[in-house]
Amino acid sequence: MKQDADHNVVRLSEVVKTFRMGGNTVEALKGIDLSIRVGEYLSIMGPSGSGKSTLFNMIGALDKPSSGRVFIDEVDVAQLDAYELAWLRCRKIGYIFQTFNLIQVMTAIENVTLPMIFAGMSRDEYLEKGMELLKVVGLAERHHHKPSELSGGQQQRVAVARALANDPAIILADEPTGNLDLHTGEEIISLLKQLSTERGVTIISATHDIKMLNVSDRVVWIRDGRIHRIEDRENLKIRVGEIA
Amino acid sequence: MKQAVKRQIVLPWSQVLRISFNSVRVRLFRSLITTMTLALAVSFVAYTWAGYEILNGVWPHADESLRQSILGAGYEPVDGNFGSGAKDRWLAFLSLLVCVVGIVNAQLMSVTERFREIGTFKCLGALNTFVVRIFVLEAIYQGFMGGFAGSLAGILVTSASLVVKFGWRVVLDYPLASVALTCLETTLLAVLLSLLGVIYPALVAARMQPAVALRAEA
């Protein structure tokens, strides 16, 4: 999967998404063109209501665009059947959410191993790998706890471990630090950065957390359903300096 | 890529069994509420049917005084059989009808409040059929639990009330086999009702786009 750096792992072409709310239609995305390279750490920044999360759902094949196309590994997502789409979500993409979205009735280890069960691993394999992943996020000793018995930061770390279950090429994070305090938020960010550099995973994160800027290779600013500007890291440092 | 996509996505039945059993066990209190509606629904049916079975069992052996008191209590045999009259069937049918609405409502609620969970399952690569399988199996567990408890309660209450009305002689020829059959029938009825209630909301939930299911308020 990790070939040339020019390879686009995700490409969006004129993506429009409209929602029907009551009688009127709301255009959440008004034509997005975006290419994301392999191994990149990309942040999507923007105020709430700007269409960040909608864009996140489009990139992650969690929802269908009203018009336009989404390519993942140069395959048009609209052309995939339900089975292939499930495969894509299971093997290719790992999701991290603002609200963690762990299965409440399952323990940490069960949450982490679920995608591996879907992927057809044997019990020994998935248990071993699940524990390994929990070790990576530093929660091996709490594998038997339910989400309700874990703190927010710990839940998010379980979610990160779960996102890594099937060695995805892309990790999609929707406001991963939104429900965390400053310190745990930083921990999650550095964990993501570490994964990006060590494993070459493409990280795409929708956020309005300024802390994310320091680790991003590129930042896409969304405003009112359109891409406002895209900045590379070099330019970013100056901007962050100005803010501080 | 197309080739690679054709790889497997599986959820073995052993895992479905485990996941759905756990799901019922962990939120026991919540599932007990759903189970209670099932239990109540079939307990009345079991009460009525088993009552007639007991009377049918004792009738051929009953002496004249017992027969008189049974008829005096308002039971009417049709062709020497209790419970096959139009009125009796109407009663059972009505009680079921009322309960079906309650059961569908309870199952609808229990699926709706788990939209987020369903969305999460789908994000992790679950096929629609996985979601439906899990919910169907949970409904079957609940149907068996509620149905068995309900029919047992109904049978016990009807036996007790007949004993109170007519004395111990009424249960001397207790028709164990046919009462057991009633118990089995009403339990299966509960499973059927439970499935009936769960299948539509589960199908709807399974077909949702993950993003839509995740957006739903829990």
Coordinates of C-alpha atoms in Angstrom, one line a residue:
Chain A
M1 CA 0.0 0.0 0.0
K2 CA 2.8 2.4 0.8
Q3 CA 4.2 3.0 -2.7
D4 CA 5.1 6.4 -4.1
A5 CA 4.4 9.5 -2.1
D6 CA 2.3 11.0 -4.9
H7 CA -0.3 8.3 -4.5
N8 CA -3.6 9.7 -3.4
V9 CA -5.1 7.5 -0.7
V10 CA -8.3 9.7 -0.7
R11 CA -9.5 11.9 -3.4
L12 CA -12.7 14.0 -3.4
S13 CA -14.1 15.5 -6.6
E14 CA -16.9 18.1 -6.5
V15 CA -18.5 16.6 -3.4
V16 CA -21.8 18.2 -2.5
K17 CA -24.0 17.1 0.4
T18 CA -27.4 18.4 1.1
F19 CA -29.7 17.7 4.1
R20 CA -33.4 18.1 4.1
M21 CA -34.5 19.8 7.3
G22 CA -38.2 20.3 7.6
G23 CA -39.2 21.9 4.3
N24 CA -35.9 23.5 3.3
T25 CA -32.7 21.9 2.1
V26 CA -29.4 22.8 3.7
E27 CA -26.2 22.5 1.8
A28 CA -23.5 21.2 4.2
L29 CA -20.8 20.7 1.5
K30 CA -20.9 23.0 -1.5
G31 CA -18.4 21.3 -3.8
I32 CA -15.2 20.0 -2.2
D33 CA -12.1 19.0 -4.2
L34 CA -9.4 17.5 -2.1
S35 CA -6.5 15.0 -2.5
I36 CA -4.9 13.3 0.4
R37 CA -1.5 11.7 0.0
V38 CA -0.4 8.4 1.6
G39 CA 1.2 8.8 5.0
E40 CA 0.0 12.3 5.4
Y41 CA -1.2 13.9 8.7
L42 CA -4.0 16.1 7.6
S43 CA -6.2 18.2 9.8
I44 CA -9.5 19.6 8.7
M45 CA -10.1 22.8 10.7
G46 CA -13.2 24.9 10.8
P47 CA -15.8 26.4 13.1
S48 CA -18.7 24.2 14.2
G49 CA -21.3 24.0 11.5
S50 CA -18.8 24.5 8.8
G51 CA -19.3 21.0 7.4
K52 CA -16.3 19.3 9.0
S53 CA -18.1 16.3 10.3
T54 CA -20.0 15.9 7.0
L55 CA -16.8 16.0 5.1
F56 CA -15.4 13.4 7.6
N57 CA -18.4 11.1 6.9
M58 CA -17.8 11.5 3.2
I59 CA -14.1 10.6 3.4
G60 CA -14.9 7.6 5.6
A61 CA -17.6 6.3 3.4
L62 CA -20.0 6.6 6.3
D63 CA -22.5 8.5 4.2
K64 CA -23.2 9.1 0.5
P65 CA -22.6 12.4 -1.2
S66 CA -25.6 14.0 -2.9
S67 CA -23.4 14.6 -5.9
G68 CA -19.7 14.3 -6.7
R69 CA -17.3 11.4 -6.2
V70 CA -15.2 10.0 -3.4
F71 CA -12.2 7.8 -4.3
I72 CA -10.4 5.7 -1.7
D73 CA -7.3 4.2 -3.1
E74 CA -8.6 5.5 -6.5
V75 CA -11.7 3.3 -6.2
D76 CA -15.0 5.2 -6.5
V77 CA -16.8 4.4 -3.3
A78 CA -20.2 4.8 -5.0
Q79 CA -19.3 1.7 -7.1
L80 CA -18.8 -0.6 -4.2
D81 CA -21.6 -2.9 -3.0
A82 CA -22.5 -3.4 0.6
Y83 CA -20.1 -6.2 1.1
E84 CA -17.1 -4.3 -0.3
L85 CA -18.1 -1.2 1.6
A86 CA -18.1 -3.2 4.8
W87 CA -14.7 -4.6 3.9
L88 CA -13.4 -1.1 3.3
R89 CA -14.6 0.1 6.7
C90 CA -13.3 -3.0 8.4
R91 CA -9.8 -3.3 6.9
K92 CA -8.9 0.0 5.2
I93 CA -10.1 2.7 7.6
G94 CA -10.0 3.0 11.4
Y95 CA -12.5 5.5 12.9
I96 CA -12.1 7.6 16.0
F97 CA -15.0 9.7 17.2
Q98 CA -15.4 12.7 19.5
T99 CA -17.8 10.6 21.6
F100 CA -15.6 7.5 21.5
N101 CA -18.5 5.3 20.4
L102 CA -17.3 2.2 22.2
I103 CA -19.8 -0.5 22.6
Q104 CA -21.0 0.1 26.1
V105 CA -21.8 -3.5 27.0
M106 CA -18.4 -4.8 25.9
T107 CA -15.1 -4.7 27.8
A108 CA -12.1 -2.9 26.4
I109 CA -10.6 -6.0 24.9
E110 CA -13.9 -7.0 23.3
N111 CA -14.2 -3.6 21.8
V112 CA -10.7 -3.8 20.3
T113 CA -11.2 -7.3 19.0
L114 CA -14.5 -6.8 17.3
P115 CA -13.1 -5.6 14.0
M116 CA -10.7 -8.5 14.0
I117 CA -13.6 -10.9 14.5
F118 CA -15.3 -9.3 11.5
A119 CA -12.0 -9.8 9.6
G120 CA -12.1 -13.5 10.2
M121 CA -9.2 -13.9 12.6
S122 CA -9.1 -16.9 14.9
R123 CA -9.7 -16.4 18.6
D124 CA -6.0 -16.8 19.6
E125 CA -4.9 -14.4 17.0
Y126 CA -7.3 -11.6 17.8
L127 CA -6.9 -11.9 21.6
E128 CA -3.1 -11.7 21.2
K129 CA -3.3 -8.8 18.9
G130 CA -5.9 -7.1 21.0
M131 CA -3.7 -7.2 24.0
E132 CA -0.8 -6.0 22.0
L133 CA -2.8 -3.0 20.8
L134 CA -4.0 -2.2 24.3
K135 CA -0.4 -2.3 25.4
V136 CA 0.5 0.2 22.7
V137 CA -2.1 2.6 24.1
G138 CA -1.0 1.8 27.7
L139 CA -4.2 0.1 28.9
A140 CA -3.3 -3.6 28.9
E141 CA -4.0 -3.9 32.6
R142 CA -7.5 -2.5 32.2
H143 CA -8.5 -4.8 29.3
H144 CA -11.4 -6.3 31.4
H145 CA -13.1 -2.9 32.1
K146 CA -16.2 -1.7 30.5
P147 CA -16.2 1.8 28.9
S148 CA -18.3 3.1 31.8
E149 CA -15.4 2.1 34.2
L150 CA -12.8 4.1 32.2
S151 CA -12.1 7.8 32.1
G152 CA -12.7 9.8 28.9
G153 CA -9.0 9.7 27.9
Q154 CA -8.8 6.0 28.6
Q155 CA -12.0 5.4 26.5
Q156 CA -10.5 7.4 23.6
R157 CA -7.3 5.3 23.9
V158 CA -9.3 2.1 23.6
A159 CA -11.0 3.7 20.6
V160 CA -7.5 4.3 19.1
A161 CA -6.5 0.7 19.7
R162 CA -9.8 -0.4 18.1
A163 CA -9.1 1.8 15.1
L164 CA -5.7 0.1 14.6
A165 CA -7.2 -3.4 14.9
N166 CA -6.9 -4.4 11.2
D167 CA -3.8 -2.3 10.4
P168 CA -5.8 0.2 8.4
A169 CA -4.1 2.5 5.8
I170 CA -6.2 5.4 7.0
I171 CA -7.2 6.6 10.4
L172 CA -10.1 9.0 10.4
A173 CA -10.6 11.0 13.6
D174 CA -13.6 13.2 14.1
E175 CA -12.8 15.7 16.9
P176 CA -10.8 13.1 18.8
T177 CA -9.9 15.6 21.5
G178 CA -13.2 17.3 21.6
N179 CA -14.4 15.6 24.8
L180 CA -11.0 15.5 26.6
D181 CA -9.2 17.9 28.8
L182 CA -6.0 19.7 27.6
H183 CA -3.6 17.1 28.9
T184 CA -5.3 13.9 27.7
G185 CA -6.1 15.7 24.4
E186 CA -2.3 16.2 24.0
E187 CA -1.7 12.5 24.8
I188 CA -4.1 11.4 22.1
I189 CA -2.6 13.8 19.6
S190 CA 1.0 12.6 20.2
L191 CA -0.3 9.0 20.1
L192 CA -1.7 9.7 16.6
K193 CA 1.4 11.5 15.5
Q194 CA 3.5 8.5 16.7
L195 CA 1.3 6.1 14.7
S196 CA 1.6 8.3 11.6
T197 CA 5.4 8.4 11.7
E198 CA 6.1 4.9 13.0
R199 CA 3.5 3.0 10.9
G200 CA 3.1 5.3 8.0
V201 CA -0.7 5.5 8.6
T202 CA -2.5 8.3 6.9
I203 CA -4.2 10.3 9.6
I204 CA -7.1 12.6 8.7
S205 CA -8.6 14.5 11.6
A206 CA -11.5 16.9 11.7
T207 CA -10.9 19.3 14.6
H208 CA -11.0 22.8 15.9
D209 CA -8.3 22.1 18.4
I210 CA -5.3 24.4 17.8
K211 CA -3.0 21.8 19.4
M212 CA -3.5 19.7 16.3
L213 CA -1.8 22.2 14.1
N214 CA 1.7 21.5 15.4
V215 CA 1.7 17.9 14.3
S216 CA -0.2 18.3 11.0
D217 CA 1.6 18.0 7.6
R218 CA -1.2 20.0 6.0
V219 CA -4.3 21.8 7.3
V220 CA -7.4 22.2 5.3
W221 CA -9.6 25.1 6.5
I222 CA -13.3 24.7 5.9
R223 CA -15.7 27.5 6.0
D224 CA -19.3 27.4 5.1
G225 CA -19.1 24.1 3.2
R226 CA -16.2 25.1 1.1
I227 CA -12.4 24.8 1.3
H228 CA -11.2 28.2 2.5
R229 CA -7.5 27.5 2.2
I230 CA -5.0 24.7 2.4
E231 CA -1.7 25.2 4.2
D232 CA 1.5 23.2 4.4
R233 CA 3.4 22.8 7.6
E234 CA 6.1 25.4 6.8
N235 CA 3.5 28.2 6.4
L236 CA 1.7 26.9 9.5
K237 CA 4.6 27.5 11.9
I238 CA 4.5 31.1 11.1
R239 CA 0.8 31.3 11.6
V240 CA 0.9 29.5 14.9
G241 CA 3.7 31.9 15.9
E242 CA 1.4 34.8 15.1
I243 CA -1.4 33.4 17.1
A244 CA 0.8 32.9 20.1
Chain B
M1 CA -7.9 -3.2 -5.5
K2 CA -11.3 -4.6 -6.6
Q3 CA -9.6 -8.0 -6.2
A4 CA -8.5 -7.2 -2.7
V5 CA -11.9 -5.9 -1.7
K6 CA -13.3 -9.4 -2.4
R7 CA -11.9 -10.6 0.9
Q8 CA -13.9 -12.0 3.7
I9 CA -16.1 -10.2 6.2
V10 CA -17.5 -12.7 8.7
L11 CA -19.4 -13.0 11.9
P12 CA -19.6 -16.7 12.9
W13 CA -22.7 -17.9 14.6
S14 CA -20.8 -18.7 17.7
Q15 CA -19.9 -15.0 18.0
V16 CA -23.5 -13.9 17.2
L17 CA -24.6 -16.2 20.1
R18 CA -22.0 -14.7 22.4
I19 CA -22.5 -11.1 21.5
S20 CA -26.3 -11.2 21.7
F21 CA -26.3 -13.3 24.9
N22 CA -23.9 -10.8 26.5
S23 CA -26.0 -7.9 25.3
V24 CA -29.1 -9.3 27.0
R25 CA -27.1 -10.2 30.1
V26 CA -25.3 -6.9 30.6
R27 CA -28.4 -4.7 30.2
L28 CA -30.5 -7.2 32.2
F29 CA -32.7 -4.6 33.7
R30 CA -33.5 -3.0 30.4
S31 CA -34.2 -6.3 28.7
L32 CA -36.3 -7.5 31.6
I33 CA -38.7 -4.7 30.8
T34 CA -39.1 -5.9 27.3
T35 CA -39.2 -9.5 28.6
M36 CA -41.9 -8.5 31.0
T37 CA -44.3 -7.3 28.3
L38 CA -43.8 -10.7 26.6
A39 CA -44.4 -12.5 29.9
L40 CA -47.6 -10.6 30.6
A41 CA -48.8 -11.2 27.1
V42 CA -48.5 -14.9 27.1
S43 CA -49.4 -15.4 30.8
F44 CA -53.0 -14.4 30.2
V45 CA -53.2 -16.8 27.2
A46 CA -51.6 -19.5 29.2
Y47 CA -54.0 -18.8 32.0
T48 CA -57.0 -19.2 29.8
W49 CA -55.8 -22.2 27.8
A50 CA -54.4 -24.2 30.7
G51 CA -57.6 -23.5 32.7
Y52 CA -59.6 -25.1 30.0
E53 CA -57.1 -28.0 29.7
I54 CA -57.5 -28.7 33.4
L55 CA -61.3 -28.6 33.2
N56 CA -61.2 -30.9 30.2
G57 CA -59.0 -33.3 32.1
V58 CA -61.2 -33.5 35.1
W59 CA -64.6 -33.4 33.4
P60 CA -64.9 -37.1 32.3
H61 CA -63.9 -38.2 35.9
A62 CA -66.0 -35.6 37.7
D63 CA -69.0 -36.6 39.8
E64 CA -72.3 -34.8 39.5
S65 CA -71.7 -32.3 42.3
L66 CA -68.3 -31.2 40.8
R67 CA -69.9 -30.9 37.3
Q68 CA -72.7 -28.8 38.8
S69 CA -70.3 -26.4 40.5
I70 CA -68.1 -26.1 37.4
L71 CA -71.2 -25.2 35.3
G72 CA -72.4 -23.0 38.1
A73 CA -69.1 -21.0 37.9
G74 CA -70.0 -20.0 34.4
Y75 CA -67.9 -22.4 32.3
E76 CA -69.8 -23.8 29.3
P77 CA -68.6 -26.9 27.5
V78 CA -69.2 -26.9 23.8
D79 CA -69.7 -30.5 22.5
G80 CA -68.3 -31.7 25.9
N81 CA -65.2 -29.5 25.5
F82 CA -64.2 -26.4 27.3
G83 CA -62.5 -23.5 25.6
S84 CA -63.6 -24.1 22.0
G85 CA -66.5 -21.6 22.1
A86 CA -66.4 -18.5 20.1
K87 CA -66.4 -16.4 23.2
D88 CA -63.3 -18.1 24.6
R89 CA -61.4 -17.7 21.3
W90 CA -62.4 -14.1 21.1
L91 CA -61.1 -13.5 24.6
A92 CA -57.7 -15.0 23.8
F93 CA -57.5 -13.2 20.6
L94 CA -58.3 -9.8 22.1
S95 CA -55.7 -10.3 24.9
L96 CA -53.1 -11.1 22.3
L97 CA -54.0 -8.2 20.1
V98 CA -53.5 -5.8 23.0
C99 CA -50.2 -7.3 23.9
V100 CA -48.8 -7.3 20.4
V101 CA -49.0 -3.5 20.4
G102 CA -47.1 -3.4 23.7
I103 CA -44.5 -5.8 22.5
V104 CA -43.9 -4.0 19.2
N105 CA -43.6 -0.8 21.1
A106 CA -41.1 -2.2 23.6
Q107 CA -38.9 -3.8 20.8
L108 CA -39.1 -0.6 18.7
M109 CA -37.8 1.4 21.7
S110 CA -35.0 -1.0 22.5
V111 CA -33.8 -1.0 18.9
T112 CA -34.1 2.8 18.6
E113 CA -32.1 3.5 21.7
R114 CA -29.3 1.5 20.3
F115 CA -28.9 3.3 16.9
R116 CA -25.5 4.6 18.0
E117 CA -24.3 1.1 18.8
I118 CA -25.6 -0.1 15.4
G119 CA -23.8 2.7 13.7
T120 CA -20.6 1.8 15.5
F121 CA -20.9 -1.8 14.4
K122 CA -21.3 -0.7 10.8
C123 CA -18.2 1.5 11.1
L124 CA -16.2 -1.4 12.2
G125 CA -17.2 -3.3 9.1
A126 CA -20.4 -5.1 10.1
L127 CA -22.7 -6.1 7.3
N128 CA -26.5 -5.3 7.6
T129 CA -27.1 -9.0 8.2
F130 CA -24.8 -9.1 11.2
V131 CA -26.9 -6.4 12.9
V132 CA -30.2 -8.2 12.0
R133 CA -28.8 -11.5 13.2
I134 CA -27.8 -10.1 16.6
F135 CA -31.1 -8.4 17.2
V136 CA -33.1 -11.5 16.0
L137 CA -31.2 -13.7 18.4
E138 CA -31.7 -11.3 21.3
A139 CA -35.4 -11.3 20.5
I140 CA -35.4 -15.1 20.6
Y141 CA -33.6 -15.2 23.9
Q142 CA -36.1 -12.7 25.3
G143 CA -39.0 -14.5 23.8
F144 CA -38.0 -17.8 25.4
M145 CA -37.3 -16.2 28.8
G146 CA -40.4 -14.1 28.9
G147 CA -42.6 -16.7 27.3
F148 CA -41.5 -19.5 29.6
A149 CA -41.8 -17.3 32.7
G150 CA -45.2 -16.0 31.6
S151 CA -46.8 -19.3 30.7
L152 CA -45.5 -20.9 33.9
A153 CA -47.0 -18.0 35.9
G154 CA -50.3 -18.3 33.9
I155 CA -50.5 -22.0 34.5
L156 CA -49.8 -21.7 38.2
V157 CA -52.3 -19.0 38.7
T158 CA -55.1 -20.8 36.8
S159 CA -54.4 -24.1 38.7
A160 CA -54.5 -22.2 42.0
S161 CA -57.6 -20.4 41.2
L162 CA -59.4 -23.6 40.1
V163 CA -58.3 -25.2 43.3
V164 CA -59.7 -22.3 45.3
K165 CA -63.0 -22.5 43.3
F166 CA -63.6 -26.2 43.3
G167 CA -61.2 -27.8 45.8
W168 CA -58.4 -30.2 45.4
R169 CA -60.5 -32.8 43.5
V170 CA -60.2 -30.6 40.4
V171 CA -56.5 -31.3 40.1
L172 CA -56.6 -35.0 40.9
D173 CA -56.6 -35.8 37.2
Y174 CA -54.2 -33.1 36.3
P175 CA -53.6 -33.3 32.5
L176 CA -49.8 -32.9 32.7
A177 CA -49.1 -33.6 29.1
S178 CA -51.6 -31.2 27.6
V179 CA -50.7 -28.5 30.1
A180 CA -47.0 -28.9 29.2
L181 CA -48.0 -28.6 25.6
T182 CA -49.8 -25.4 26.4
C183 CA -46.7 -24.1 28.1
L184 CA -44.6 -25.0 25.0
E185 CA -47.1 -23.4 22.7
T186 CA -47.4 -20.2 24.6
T187 CA -43.6 -19.9 24.9
L188 CA -43.2 -20.3 21.2
L189 CA -46.0 -17.8 20.8
A190 CA -43.9 -15.3 22.8
V191 CA -40.8 -16.0 20.7
L192 CA -42.9 -15.3 17.6
L193 CA -44.4 -12.1 19.0
S194 CA -40.9 -11.0 20.1
L195 CA -39.5 -11.6 16.6
L196 CA -42.5 -9.8 15.1
G197 CA -41.7 -6.8 17.1
V198 CA -38.0 -6.7 16.5
I199 CA -37.7 -7.6 12.8
Y200 CA -39.0 -4.3 11.3
P201 CA -37.0 -1.9 13.5
A202 CA -33.9 -4.1 13.2
L203 CA -34.2 -4.1 9.4
V204 CA -34.6 -0.3 9.3
A205 CA -31.7 0.2 11.7
A206 CA -29.4 -2.2 9.8
R207 CA -30.1 -0.4 6.5
M208 CA -29.2 3.0 7.8
Q209 CA -26.0 4.8 6.6
P210 CA -23.6 4.5 9.5
A211 CA -23.3 8.3 9.7
V212 CA -27.1 8.6 10.1
A213 CA -27.2 5.9 12.8
L214 CA -24.3 7.6 14.7
R215 CA -26.0 10.9 14.6
A216 CA -29.1 9.6 16.4
E217 CA -29.4 10.6 20.0
A218 CA -29.0 7.7 22.4

